[in-house]
PDB file with one MODEL, atoms N, CA, C and O in Angstrom:
MODEL        1
ATOM      1  N   MET A   1       1.128  12.332   7.563  1.00  0.00           N
ATOM      2  CA  MET A   1       0.499  12.473   6.262  1.00  0.00           C
ATOM      3  C   MET A   1       1.583  12.150   5.174  1.00  0.00           C
ATOM      4  O   MET A   1       1.283  11.425   4.225  1.00  0.00           O
ATOM      5  N   ALA A   2       2.793  12.662   5.300  1.00  0.00           N
ATOM      6  CA  ALA A   2       3.728  12.421   4.219  1.00  0.00           C
ATOM      7  C   ALA A   2       4.111  10.949   4.151  1.00  0.00           C
ATOM      8  O   ALA A   2       4.460  10.469   3.073  1.00  0.00           O
ATOM      9  N   VAL A   3       4.062  10.246   5.207  1.00  0.00           N
ATOM     10  CA  VAL A   3       4.332   8.787   5.115  1.00  0.00           C
ATOM     11  C   VAL A   3       3.222   8.091   4.335  1.00  0.00           C
ATOM     12  O   VAL A   3       3.484   7.261   3.464  1.00  0.00           O
ATOM     13  N   THR A   4       1.992   8.438   4.658  1.00  0.00           N
ATOM     14  CA  THR A   4       0.840   7.865   4.025  1.00  0.00           C
ATOM     15  C   THR A   4       0.886   8.055   2.494  1.00  0.00           C
ATOM     16  O   THR A   4       0.616   7.139   1.718  1.00  0.00           O
ATOM     17  N   VAL A   5       1.231   9.251   2.116  1.00  0.00           N
ATOM     18  CA  VAL A   5       1.266   9.610   0.641  1.00  0.00           C
ATOM     19  C   VAL A   5       2.421   8.804   0.016  1.00  0.00           C
ATOM     20  O   VAL A   5       2.264   8.260  -1.077  1.00  0.00           O
ATOM     21  N   SER A   6       3.572   8.721   0.692  1.00  0.00           N
ATOM     22  CA  SER A   6       4.692   7.977   0.156  1.00  0.00           C
ATOM     23  C   SER A   6       4.423   6.527   0.039  1.00  0.00           C
ATOM     24  O   SER A   6       4.903   5.906  -0.909  1.00  0.00           O
ATOM     25  N   LEU A   7       3.675   5.927   0.949  1.00  0.00           N
ATOM     26  CA  LEU A   7       3.348   4.468   0.836  1.00  0.00           C
ATOM     27  C   LEU A   7       2.359   4.287  -0.269  1.00  0.00           C
ATOM     28  O   LEU A   7       2.374   3.271  -0.964  1.00  0.00           O
ATOM     29  N   VAL A   8       1.475   5.280  -0.449  1.00  0.00           N
ATOM     30  CA  VAL A   8       0.469   5.132  -1.525  1.00  0.00           C
ATOM     31  C   VAL A   8       1.177   5.115  -2.848  1.00  0.00           C
ATOM     32  O   VAL A   8       0.866   4.295  -3.711  1.00  0.00           O
ATOM     33  N   VAL A   9       2.177   6.056  -3.032  1.00  0.00           N
ATOM     34  CA  VAL A   9       2.945   6.119  -4.241  1.00  0.00           C
ATOM     35  C   VAL A   9       3.772   4.835  -4.405  1.00  0.00           C
ATOM     36  O   VAL A   9       3.833   4.318  -5.520  1.00  0.00           O
ATOM     37  N   LEU A  10       4.386   4.313  -3.397  1.00  0.00           N
ATOM     38  CA  LEU A  10       5.168   3.103  -3.493  1.00  0.00           C
ATOM     39  C   LEU A  10       4.277   1.986  -3.894  1.00  0.00           C
ATOM     40  O   LEU A  10       4.628   1.268  -4.831  1.00  0.00           O
ATOM     41  N   PHE A  11       3.134   1.766  -3.262  1.00  0.00           N
ATOM     42  CA  PHE A  11       2.298   0.607  -3.611  1.00  0.00           C
ATOM     43  C   PHE A  11       1.697   0.838  -4.973  1.00  0.00           C
ATOM     44  O   PHE A  11       1.451  -0.123  -5.701  1.00  0.00           O
ATOM     45  N   GLY A  12       1.451   2.078  -5.345  1.00  0.00           N
ATOM     46  CA  GLY A  12       0.907   2.288  -6.686  1.00  0.00           C
ATOM     47  C   GLY A  12       1.955   1.961  -7.802  1.00  0.00           C
ATOM     48  O   GLY A  12       1.610   1.430  -8.858  1.00  0.00           O
ATOM     49  N   LEU A  13       3.239   2.299  -7.523  1.00  0.00           N
ATOM     50  CA  LEU A  13       4.274   1.930  -8.426  1.00  0.00           C
ATOM     51  C   LEU A  13       4.449   0.446  -8.583  1.00  0.00           C
ATOM     52  O   LEU A  13       4.618  -0.057  -9.694  1.00  0.00           O
ATOM     53  N   VAL A  14       4.410  -0.257  -7.468  1.00  0.00           N
ATOM     54  CA  VAL A  14       4.566  -1.700  -7.454  1.00  0.00           C
ATOM     55  C   VAL A  14       3.405  -2.298  -8.238  1.00  0.00           C
ATOM     56  O   VAL A  14       3.622  -3.175  -9.075  1.00  0.00           O
ATOM     57  N   LEU A  15       2.234  -1.867  -8.001  1.00  0.00           N
ATOM     58  CA  LEU A  15       1.046  -2.353  -8.717  1.00  0.00           C
ATOM     59  C   LEU A  15       1.174  -2.084 -10.205  1.00  0.00           C
ATOM     60  O   LEU A  15       0.819  -2.953 -11.002  1.00  0.00           O
ATOM     61  N   PHE A  16       1.659  -0.932 -10.614  1.00  0.00           N
ATOM     62  CA  PHE A  16       1.793  -0.526 -11.962  1.00  0.00           C
ATOM     63  C   PHE A  16       2.819  -1.463 -12.632  1.00  0.00           C
ATOM     64  O   PHE A  16       2.540  -1.971 -13.718  1.00  0.00           O
ATOM     65  N   PHE A  17       3.971  -1.706 -12.037  1.00  0.00           N
ATOM     66  CA  PHE A  17       4.928  -2.596 -12.692  1.00  0.00           C
ATOM     67  C   PHE A  17       4.449  -4.061 -12.659  1.00  0.00           C
ATOM     68  O   PHE A  17       4.798  -4.824 -13.560  1.00  0.00           O
ATOM     69  N   LEU A  18       3.677  -4.468 -11.671  1.00  0.00           N
ATOM     70  CA  LEU A  18       3.124  -5.868 -11.784  1.00  0.00           C
ATOM     71  C   LEU A  18       2.194  -5.971 -12.920  1.00  0.00           C
ATOM     72  O   LEU A  18       2.199  -6.972 -13.637  1.00  0.00           O
ATOM     73  N   LEU A  19       1.383  -4.964 -13.119  1.00  0.00           N
ATOM     74  CA  LEU A  19       0.383  -5.029 -14.234  1.00  0.00           C
ATOM     75  C   LEU A  19       1.232  -4.950 -15.599  1.00  0.00           C
ATOM     76  O   LEU A  19       0.934  -5.671 -16.551  1.00  0.00           O
ATOM     77  N   ARG A  20       2.240  -4.093 -15.648  1.00  0.00           N
ATOM     78  CA  ARG A  20       3.027  -3.960 -16.859  1.00  0.00           C
ATOM     79  C   ARG A  20       3.745  -5.208 -17.243  1.00  0.00           C
ATOM     80  O   ARG A  20       3.848  -5.511 -18.432  1.00  0.00           O
ATOM     81  N   SER A  21       4.236  -5.931 -16.314  1.00  0.00           N
ATOM     82  CA  SER A  21       4.944  -7.206 -16.540  1.00  0.00           C
ATOM     83  C   SER A  21       4.031  -8.343 -16.693  1.00  0.00           C
ATOM     84  O   SER A  21       4.500  -9.471 -16.840  1.00  0.00           O
ATOM     85  N   HIS A  22       2.686  -8.127 -16.668  1.00  0.00           N
ATOM     86  CA  HIS A  22       1.675  -9.224 -16.779  1.00  0.00           C
ATOM     87  C   HIS A  22       1.826 -10.257 -15.620  1.00  0.00           C
ATOM     88  O   HIS A  22       1.436 -11.412 -15.791  1.00  0.00           O
ATOM     89  N   SER A  23       2.361  -9.877 -14.495  1.00  0.00           N
ATOM     90  CA  SER A  23       2.383 -10.717 -13.374  1.00  0.00           C
ATOM     91  C   SER A  23       1.147 -10.684 -12.556  1.00  0.00           C
ATOM     92  O   SER A  23       0.918 -11.499 -11.663  1.00  0.00           O
ATOM     93  N   LEU A  24       0.339  -9.691 -12.899  1.00  0.00           N
ATOM     94  CA  LEU A  24      -0.930  -9.518 -12.135  1.00  0.00           C
ATOM     95  C   LEU A  24      -2.018  -9.131 -13.180  1.00  0.00           C
ATOM     96  O   LEU A  24      -1.802  -8.286 -14.049  1.00  0.00           O
ATOM     97  N   SER A  25      -3.133  -9.756 -13.057  1.00  0.00           N
ATOM     98  CA  SER A  25      -4.186  -9.406 -14.012  1.00  0.00           C
ATOM     99  C   SER A  25      -4.955  -8.173 -13.576  1.00  0.00           C
ATOM    100  O   SER A  25      -4.938  -7.830 -12.394  1.00  0.00           O
ATOM    101  N   PRO A  26      -5.611  -7.513 -14.474  1.00  0.00           N
ATOM    102  CA  PRO A  26      -6.326  -6.246 -14.161  1.00  0.00           C
ATOM    103  C   PRO A  26      -7.441  -6.519 -13.081  1.00  0.00           C
ATOM    104  O   PRO A  26      -7.685  -5.675 -12.219  1.00  0.00           O
ATOM    105  N   GLY A  27      -8.116  -7.732 -13.150  1.00  0.00           N
ATOM    106  CA  GLY A  27      -9.100  -8.086 -12.136  1.00  0.00           C
ATOM    107  C   GLY A  27      -8.539  -8.205 -10.832  1.00  0.00           C
ATOM    108  O   GLY A  27      -9.163  -7.772  -9.864  1.00  0.00           O
ATOM    109  N   ALA A  28      -7.315  -8.799 -10.693  1.00  0.00           N
ATOM    110  CA  ALA A  28      -6.682  -8.942  -9.342  1.00  0.00           C
ATOM    111  C   ALA A  28      -6.256  -7.630  -8.810  1.00  0.00           C
ATOM    112  O   ALA A  28      -6.370  -7.387  -7.608  1.00  0.00           O
ATOM    113  N   ALA A  29      -5.758  -6.750  -9.668  1.00  0.00           N
ATOM    114  CA  ALA A  29      -5.390  -5.430  -9.246  1.00  0.00           C
ATOM    115  C   ALA A  29      -6.586  -4.609  -8.785  1.00  0.00           C
ATOM    116  O   ALA A  29      -6.496  -3.866  -7.808  1.00  0.00           O
ATOM    117  N   PHE A  30      -7.668  -4.741  -9.464  1.00  0.00           N
ATOM    118  CA  PHE A  30      -8.925  -3.973  -9.067  1.00  0.00           C
ATOM    119  C   PHE A  30      -9.353  -4.602  -7.718  1.00  0.00           C
ATOM    120  O   PHE A  30      -9.754  -3.846  -6.833  1.00  0.00           O
ATOM    121  N   THR A  31      -9.296  -5.868  -7.515  1.00  0.00           N
ATOM    122  CA  THR A  31      -9.711  -6.499  -6.262  1.00  0.00           C
ATOM    123  C   THR A  31      -8.773  -6.014  -5.148  1.00  0.00           C
ATOM    124  O   THR A  31      -9.241  -5.683  -4.058  1.00  0.00           O
ATOM    125  N   ALA A  32      -7.452  -5.965  -5.405  1.00  0.00           N
ATOM    126  CA  ALA A  32      -6.506  -5.522  -4.344  1.00  0.00           C
ATOM    127  C   ALA A  32      -6.791  -4.023  -3.968  1.00  0.00           C
ATOM    128  O   ALA A  32      -6.851  -3.658  -2.794  1.00  0.00           O
ATOM    129  N   ALA A  33      -6.956  -3.205  -5.000  1.00  0.00           N
ATOM    130  CA  ALA A  33      -7.284  -1.759  -4.683  1.00  0.00           C
ATOM    131  C   ALA A  33      -8.629  -1.626  -3.944  1.00  0.00           C
ATOM    132  O   ALA A  33      -8.743  -0.822  -3.019  1.00  0.00           O
ATOM    133  N   GLY A  34      -9.594  -2.367  -4.325  1.00  0.00           N
ATOM    134  CA  GLY A  34     -10.807  -2.340  -3.648  1.00  0.00           C
ATOM    135  C   GLY A  34     -10.745  -2.787  -2.180  1.00  0.00           C
ATOM    136  O   GLY A  34     -11.393  -2.223  -1.299  1.00  0.00           O
ATOM    137  N   PHE A  35      -9.938  -3.823  -1.967  1.00  0.00           N
ATOM    138  CA  PHE A  35      -9.771  -4.341  -0.566  1.00  0.00           C
ATOM    139  C   PHE A  35      -9.053  -3.224   0.239  1.00  0.00           C
ATOM    140  O   PHE A  35      -9.467  -2.912   1.356  1.00  0.00           O
ATOM    141  N   GLY A  36      -8.016  -2.646  -0.307  1.00  0.00           N
ATOM    142  CA  GLY A  36      -7.315  -1.544   0.435  1.00  0.00           C
ATOM    143  C   GLY A  36      -8.252  -0.427   0.746  1.00  0.00           C
ATOM    144  O   GLY A  36      -8.244   0.072   1.871  1.00  0.00           O
ATOM    145  N   PHE A  37      -9.099   0.015  -0.231  1.00  0.00           N
ATOM    146  CA  PHE A  37      -9.976   1.119  -0.024  1.00  0.00           C
ATOM    147  C   PHE A  37     -10.971   0.765   1.117  1.00  0.00           C
ATOM    148  O   PHE A  37     -11.159   1.554   2.042  1.00  0.00           O
ATOM    149  N   PHE A  38     -11.575  -0.381   1.039  1.00  0.00           N
ATOM    150  CA  PHE A  38     -12.576  -0.710   2.114  1.00  0.00           C
ATOM    151  C   PHE A  38     -11.896  -1.025   3.399  1.00  0.00           C
ATOM    152  O   PHE A  38     -12.498  -0.794   4.448  1.00  0.00           O
ATOM    153  N   LEU A  39     -10.644  -1.553   3.417  1.00  0.00           N
ATOM    154  CA  LEU A  39      -9.987  -1.859   4.675  1.00  0.00           C
ATOM    155  C   LEU A  39      -9.697  -0.537   5.376  1.00  0.00           C
ATOM    156  O   LEU A  39      -9.674  -0.513   6.606  1.00  0.00           O
ATOM    157  N   ALA A  40      -9.474   0.568   4.658  1.00  0.00           N
ATOM    158  CA  ALA A  40      -9.141   1.858   5.207  1.00  0.00           C
ATOM    159  C   ALA A  40     -10.399   2.398   6.017  1.00  0.00           C
ATOM    160  O   ALA A  40     -10.244   3.166   6.967  1.00  0.00           O
ATOM    161  N   SER A  41     -11.574   1.988   5.626  1.00  0.00           N
ATOM    162  CA  SER A  41     -12.707   2.526   6.388  1.00  0.00           C
ATOM    163  C   SER A  41     -13.166   1.579   7.544  1.00  0.00           C
ATOM    164  O   SER A  41     -14.259   1.756   8.082  1.00  0.00           O
ATOM    165  N   THR A  42     -12.362   0.620   7.904  1.00  0.00           N
ATOM    166  CA  THR A  42     -12.668  -0.268   9.032  1.00  0.00           C
ATOM    167  C   THR A  42     -11.847   0.141  10.264  1.00  0.00           C
ATOM    168  O   THR A  42     -10.984   1.017  10.225  1.00  0.00           O
ATOM    169  N   GLY A  43     -12.178  -0.556  11.355  1.00  0.00           N
ATOM    170  CA  GLY A  43     -11.461  -0.329  12.576  1.00  0.00           C
ATOM    171  C   GLY A  43      -9.990  -0.837  12.491  1.00  0.00           C
ATOM    172  O   GLY A  43      -9.193  -0.551  13.385  1.00  0.00           O
ATOM    173  N   ALA A  44      -9.636  -1.576  11.434  1.00  0.00           N
ATOM    174  CA  ALA A  44      -8.255  -2.058  11.312  1.00  0.00           C
ATOM    175  C   ALA A  44      -7.311  -1.017  10.781  1.00  0.00           C
ATOM    176  O   ALA A  44      -6.098  -1.220  10.836  1.00  0.00           O
ATOM    177  N   ALA A  45      -7.822   0.124  10.252  1.00  0.00           N
ATOM    178  CA  ALA A  45      -7.008   1.177   9.625  1.00  0.00           C
ATOM    179  C   ALA A  45      -6.052   1.783  10.661  1.00  0.00           C
ATOM    180  O   ALA A  45      -4.890   2.029  10.338  1.00  0.00           O
ATOM    181  N   GLU A  46      -6.489   2.019  11.846  1.00  0.00           N
ATOM    182  CA  GLU A  46      -5.598   2.728  12.818  1.00  0.00           C
ATOM    183  C   GLU A  46      -4.469   1.816  13.215  1.00  0.00           C
ATOM    184  O   GLU A  46      -3.326   2.272  13.191  1.00  0.00           O
ATOM    185  N   PRO A  47      -4.683   0.556  13.583  1.00  0.00           N
ATOM    186  CA  PRO A  47      -3.498  -0.312  13.883  1.00  0.00           C
ATOM    187  C   PRO A  47      -2.521  -0.539  12.807  1.00  0.00           C
ATOM    188  O   PRO A  47      -1.319  -0.675  13.036  1.00  0.00           O
ATOM    189  N   ILE A  48      -3.080  -0.581  11.550  1.00  0.00           N
ATOM    190  CA  ILE A  48      -2.169  -0.770  10.308  1.00  0.00           C
ATOM    191  C   ILE A  48      -1.297   0.474  10.184  1.00  0.00           C
ATOM    192  O   ILE A  48      -0.092   0.389   9.944  1.00  0.00           O
ATOM    193  N   ASN A  49      -1.958   1.679  10.359  1.00  0.00           N
ATOM    194  CA  ASN A  49      -1.166   2.911  10.238  1.00  0.00           C
ATOM    195  C   ASN A  49      -0.132   3.022  11.373  1.00  0.00           C
ATOM    196  O   ASN A  49       0.984   3.479  11.127  1.00  0.00           O
ATOM    197  N   ASN A  50      -0.458   2.634  12.550  1.00  0.00           N
ATOM    198  CA  ASN A  50       0.409   2.650  13.670  1.00  0.00           C
ATOM    199  C   ASN A  50       1.558   1.671  13.445  1.00  0.00           C
ATOM    200  O   ASN A  50       2.694   2.012  13.774  1.00  0.00           O
ATOM    201  N   LEU A  51       1.326   0.466  12.899  1.00  0.00           N
ATOM    202  CA  LEU A  51       2.346  -0.507  12.628  1.00  0.00           C
ATOM    203  C   LEU A  51       3.263   0.041  11.575  1.00  0.00           C
ATOM    204  O   LEU A  51       4.480  -0.103  11.693  1.00  0.00           O
ATOM    205  N   ALA A  52       2.709   0.692  10.506  1.00  0.00           N
ATOM    206  CA  ALA A  52       3.568   1.199   9.337  1.00  0.00           C
ATOM    207  C   ALA A  52       4.420   2.326   9.977  1.00  0.00           C
ATOM    208  O   ALA A  52       5.610   2.369   9.666  1.00  0.00           O
ATOM    209  N   THR A  53       3.932   3.219  10.823  1.00  0.00           N
ATOM    210  CA  THR A  53       4.684   4.282  11.380  1.00  0.00           C
ATOM    211  C   THR A  53       5.742   3.756  12.276  1.00  0.00           C
ATOM    212  O   THR A  53       6.841   4.311  12.262  1.00  0.00           O
ATOM    213  N   ALA A  54       5.518   2.721  13.070  1.00  0.00           N
ATOM    214  CA  ALA A  54       6.492   2.121  13.919  1.00  0.00           C
ATOM    215  C   ALA A  54       7.651   1.508  13.116  1.00  0.00           C
ATOM    216  O   ALA A  54       8.817   1.643  13.487  1.00  0.00           O
ATOM    217  N   VAL A  55       7.313   0.847  12.031  1.00  0.00           N
ATOM    218  CA  VAL A  55       8.406   0.231  11.170  1.00  0.00           C
ATOM    219  C   VAL A  55       9.160   1.270  10.519  1.00  0.00           C
ATOM    220  O   VAL A  55      10.380   1.125  10.441  1.00  0.00           O
ATOM    221  N   ILE A  56       8.582   2.351  10.013  1.00  0.00           N
ATOM    222  CA  ILE A  56       9.297   3.421   9.398  1.00  0.00           C
ATOM    223  C   ILE A  56      10.116   4.166  10.405  1.00  0.00           C
ATOM    224  O   ILE A  56      11.206   4.595  10.025  1.00  0.00           O
ATOM    225  N   ASP A  57       9.728   4.380  11.669  1.00  0.00           N
ATOM    226  CA  ASP A  57      10.467   4.973  12.675  1.00  0.00           C
ATOM    227  C   ASP A  57      11.602   4.082  13.170  1.00  0.00           C
ATOM    228  O   ASP A  57      12.577   4.607  13.708  1.00  0.00           O
ATOM    229  N   ALA A  58      11.528   2.820  13.022  1.00  0.00           N
ATOM    230  CA  ALA A  58      12.521   1.877  13.517  1.00  0.00           C
ATOM    231  C   ALA A  58      13.678   1.672  12.438  1.00  0.00           C
ATOM    232  O   ALA A  58      14.788   1.288  12.805  1.00  0.00           O
ATOM    233  N   ILE A  59      13.402   1.930  11.128  1.00  0.00           N
ATOM    234  CA  ILE A  59      14.358   1.759  10.170  1.00  0.00           C
ATOM    235  C   ILE A  59      15.698   2.535  10.342  1.00  0.00           C
ATOM    236  O   ILE A  59      16.767   1.956  10.148  1.00  0.00           O
ATOM    237  N   PRO A  60      15.645   3.802  10.693  1.00  0.00           N
ATOM    238  CA  PRO A  60      16.886   4.524  10.969  1.00  0.00           C
ATOM    239  C   PRO A  60      17.648   3.983  12.069  1.00  0.00           C
ATOM    240  O   PRO A  60      18.855   4.220  12.097  1.00  0.00           O
ATOM    241  N   ASN A  61      17.074   3.232  13.054  1.00  0.00           N
ATOM    242  CA  ASN A  61      17.809   2.751  14.213  1.00  0.00           C
ATOM    243  C   ASN A  61      18.394   1.392  13.955  1.00  0.00           C
ATOM    244  O   ASN A  61      18.981   0.822  14.874  1.00  0.00           O
ATOM    245  N   LEU A  62      18.281   0.841  12.797  1.00  0.00           N
ATOM    246  CA  LEU A  62      18.840  -0.464  12.580  1.00  0.00           C
ATOM    247  C   LEU A  62      20.362  -0.452  12.357  1.00  0.00           C
ATOM    248  O   LEU A  62      20.965  -1.507  12.159  1.00  0.00           O
TER     249      LEU A  62
ENDMDL
END
């Protein structure tokens, strides 16, 4: 749960700074957020969470 919240905060900050620097339009940001929201309710959510967890667990071993 802590990893998920951390990734949400990280992606939220990246999205905020992209919007702030005008590198991303509000429409594209809304589309990206909507895609992430709807992707989380599909069968792809579990493999994506497993991949993120595996990457995060592998980082200290590098």
